[in-house]
Amino acid sequence: MTLCGDRYTVDLQIDNTYTLGSVDNRKYDIVLNPEQLRRPNDCICLSITVYGDMPRTALLITNNYAGGTPSAVLEDDMIVILCDCYLYKLRLDDLEIILRREIELYGCSFELCKAENGWIIYGEMDIIGLNRDFDKIWSFSGHDIFVSCNNECCFEMTKDEILLCDWQGYHYALNYDGCLLREWK
């Protein structure tokens, strides 16, 4: 995944070759292991390459119990990364984690999206609204998981609404405060 902004381009990839504790790993400018993980089966190694004034590389070692694909949003001189149920905000000039939070989420997380006053997480069983500091301000669950058996789009953010559908074919429209506006099948 490559994200482009005014000052930075960030390349985010999973490094499947990195082994915790090995001396034969690819060299990174910074290795971040904020949860102090030691068991390779429980983690994902995320390679972050930042192209700007001075290219830098970092490795973020984080939990990946649910096995979801990381999602990220580039915001000015920061990158926000959702991996499993953990959110990280990194400052791009020095690749320092400035905010980290474990999010209470049932099932897998699919996507992180920027909203006007915070963040929206599209998950398997929950849609969650967070403020800018990653505090949960609302959550919504449907009748079933937010995936489709017929390739229908299950999550869309429009100007005024969040549109969802679940496995049973129920559709939902929420406002950006997490309130249900409409439900239909």
C-alpha positions as CSV (number, residue, x, y, z in Angstrom):
1,M,0.0,0.0,0.0
2,T,1.4,3.4,-1.0
3,L,0.1,6.6,0.4
4,C,1.0,10.0,-1.1
5,G,0.7,13.4,0.6
6,D,2.2,16.9,0.0
7,R,5.5,16.2,1.9
8,Y,5.7,12.5,2.2
9,T,5.1,9.3,0.3
10,V,4.8,6.2,2.5
11,D,5.1,2.6,1.4
12,L,3.5,0.2,3.8
13,Q,4.1,-3.5,3.4
14,I,4.1,-6.7,5.5
15,D,7.7,-8.0,6.0
16,N,7.2,-11.8,6.0
17,T,11.0,-12.3,6.2
18,Y,11.5,-10.6,9.5
19,T,12.0,-13.0,12.4
20,L,11.9,-11.8,16.0
21,G,15.4,-12.2,17.5
22,S,17.2,-13.1,14.3
23,V,20.5,-11.3,13.3
24,D,19.7,-12.0,9.6
25,N,16.8,-9.6,9.3
26,R,16.6,-6.7,6.9
27,K,18.1,-3.6,8.5
28,Y,15.7,-0.8,9.5
29,D,16.4,2.7,10.8
30,I,14.0,2.1,13.6
31,V,12.3,-1.1,15.0
32,L,9.2,-0.4,17.0
33,N,7.8,-3.1,19.2
34,P,5.5,-1.2,21.5
35,E,3.7,-4.3,22.9
36,Q,7.1,-6.0,23.5
37,L,6.0,-9.0,21.5
38,R,8.2,-12.1,21.6
39,R,6.1,-14.8,19.9
40,P,6.3,-14.6,16.1
41,N,2.9,-16.4,15.5
42,D,1.0,-13.6,17.3
43,C,2.5,-10.7,15.4
44,I,2.8,-9.0,12.1
45,C,5.8,-7.1,11.0
46,L,4.9,-4.0,9.1
47,S,7.6,-2.3,7.0
48,I,7.2,1.5,6.7
49,T,9.3,3.4,4.2
50,V,9.0,7.1,4.3
51,Y,10.1,9.1,1.2
52,G,10.6,12.8,2.0
53,D,13.5,15.1,2.7
54,M,15.4,12.0,4.0
55,P,14.2,8.5,3.2
56,R,13.8,6.4,6.4
57,T,12.6,2.9,7.2
58,A,10.8,1.6,10.2
59,L,9.5,-1.8,11.3
60,L,6.3,-1.9,13.4
61,I,5.8,-5.2,15.2
62,T,2.3,-5.5,16.3
63,N,-0.4,-7.9,17.3
64,N,-2.3,-9.7,14.5
65,Y,-4.6,-12.2,16.2
66,A,-7.5,-11.8,13.8
67,G,-5.2,-11.9,10.7
68,G,-6.7,-8.8,9.1
69,T,-4.8,-6.7,6.6
70,P,-3.5,-3.4,8.0
71,S,-5.2,-0.2,7.0
72,A,-3.6,3.3,7.1
73,V,-4.4,6.9,6.5
74,L,-1.8,9.6,5.7
75,E,-2.6,12.9,7.5
76,D,-0.1,15.8,6.8
77,D,3.1,14.7,8.6
78,M,1.5,11.7,10.4
79,I,0.4,8.3,9.5
80,V,-2.4,6.4,11.4
81,I,-2.2,2.7,11.1
82,L,-4.9,0.2,12.1
83,C,-3.7,-3.3,12.5
84,D,-6.0,-5.9,14.1
85,C,-7.4,-4.0,17.1
86,Y,-4.5,-1.6,17.6
87,L,-4.2,2.0,16.3
88,Y,-0.9,3.8,16.0
89,K,-0.2,7.4,15.1
90,L,3.4,7.9,13.9
91,R,5.1,11.2,13.3
92,L,6.8,10.8,9.9
93,D,9.9,13.0,10.4
94,D,11.3,10.8,13.1
95,L,9.0,7.7,12.9
96,E,8.1,8.0,16.6
97,I,4.8,6.6,17.9
98,I,3.0,9.5,19.4
99,L,-0.3,7.8,20.1
100,R,-1.2,4.1,20.5
101,R,-4.5,2.6,21.6
102,E,-6.0,-0.9,21.7
103,I,-9.6,-0.7,20.4
104,E,-12.4,-2.9,21.7
105,L,-13.5,-4.5,18.5
106,Y,-15.4,-7.8,17.9
107,G,-14.1,-9.7,14.9
108,C,-11.7,-8.4,12.3
109,S,-11.0,-4.8,11.4
110,F,-11.3,-4.1,7.7
111,E,-10.7,-0.4,7.2
112,L,-9.7,2.8,8.9
113,C,-11.3,6.0,7.5
114,K,-10.8,9.6,8.4
115,A,-14.0,11.4,9.4
116,E,-14.6,15.1,10.1
117,N,-13.9,15.0,13.8
118,G,-12.1,11.7,14.2
119,W,-12.0,8.2,12.7
120,I,-14.3,5.5,11.6
121,I,-13.3,1.8,11.8
122,Y,-15.2,-0.6,9.5
123,G,-15.1,-4.0,11.2
124,E,-16.5,-7.4,10.7
125,M,-19.2,-7.0,13.4
126,D,-18.9,-3.3,14.5
127,I,-18.6,0.1,13.0
128,I,-16.9,2.3,15.5
129,G,-16.6,6.1,15.7
130,L,-13.5,7.5,17.4
131,N,-12.4,11.0,18.3
132,R,-9.0,12.4,17.2
133,D,-7.4,10.8,20.3
134,F,-8.7,7.3,19.4
135,D,-11.3,7.4,22.2
136,K,-14.5,5.4,21.2
137,I,-17.5,7.7,21.0
138,W,-20.0,5.3,19.4
139,S,-20.3,1.9,18.0
140,F,-23.0,0.1,15.8
141,S,-23.7,-3.5,15.2
142,G,-26.2,-5.0,12.8
143,H,-28.1,-8.3,12.6
144,D,-25.0,-10.1,11.2
145,I,-21.5,-9.6,10.1
146,F,-20.8,-6.7,7.7
147,V,-19.8,-8.8,4.7
148,S,-21.8,-9.8,1.6
149,C,-22.3,-13.2,0.0
150,N,-22.9,-11.6,-3.4
151,N,-20.0,-9.1,-3.7
152,E,-22.3,-6.1,-2.7
153,C,-20.4,-3.2,-1.2
154,C,-20.9,-3.5,2.5
155,F,-19.4,-0.2,3.7
156,E,-19.6,3.3,2.1
157,M,-19.1,6.7,3.5
158,T,-21.0,9.5,1.7
159,K,-21.1,13.2,2.6
160,D,-24.0,12.7,5.1
161,E,-24.2,9.0,5.9
162,I,-22.4,5.8,6.5
163,L,-24.1,3.0,4.4
164,L,-23.8,-0.6,5.5
165,C,-25.1,-4.0,4.6
166,D,-24.7,-7.4,6.4
167,W,-24.6,-11.0,5.5
168,Q,-28.4,-11.5,5.9
169,G,-29.1,-8.7,3.4
170,Y,-30.0,-6.0,5.9
171,H,-29.0,-2.4,4.9
172,Y,-28.4,0.4,7.3
173,A,-27.8,4.2,7.1
174,L,-26.1,5.9,10.0
175,N,-25.2,9.5,10.6
176,Y,-21.7,10.4,11.6
177,D,-22.7,10.3,15.3
178,G,-23.5,6.6,14.9
179,C,-27.3,7.0,15.1
180,L,-29.4,4.7,12.9
181,L,-31.3,6.7,10.3
182,R,-32.8,3.9,8.3
183,E,-32.8,0.1,8.1
184,W,-34.2,-2.0,5.3
185,K,-34.0,-5.4,3.8
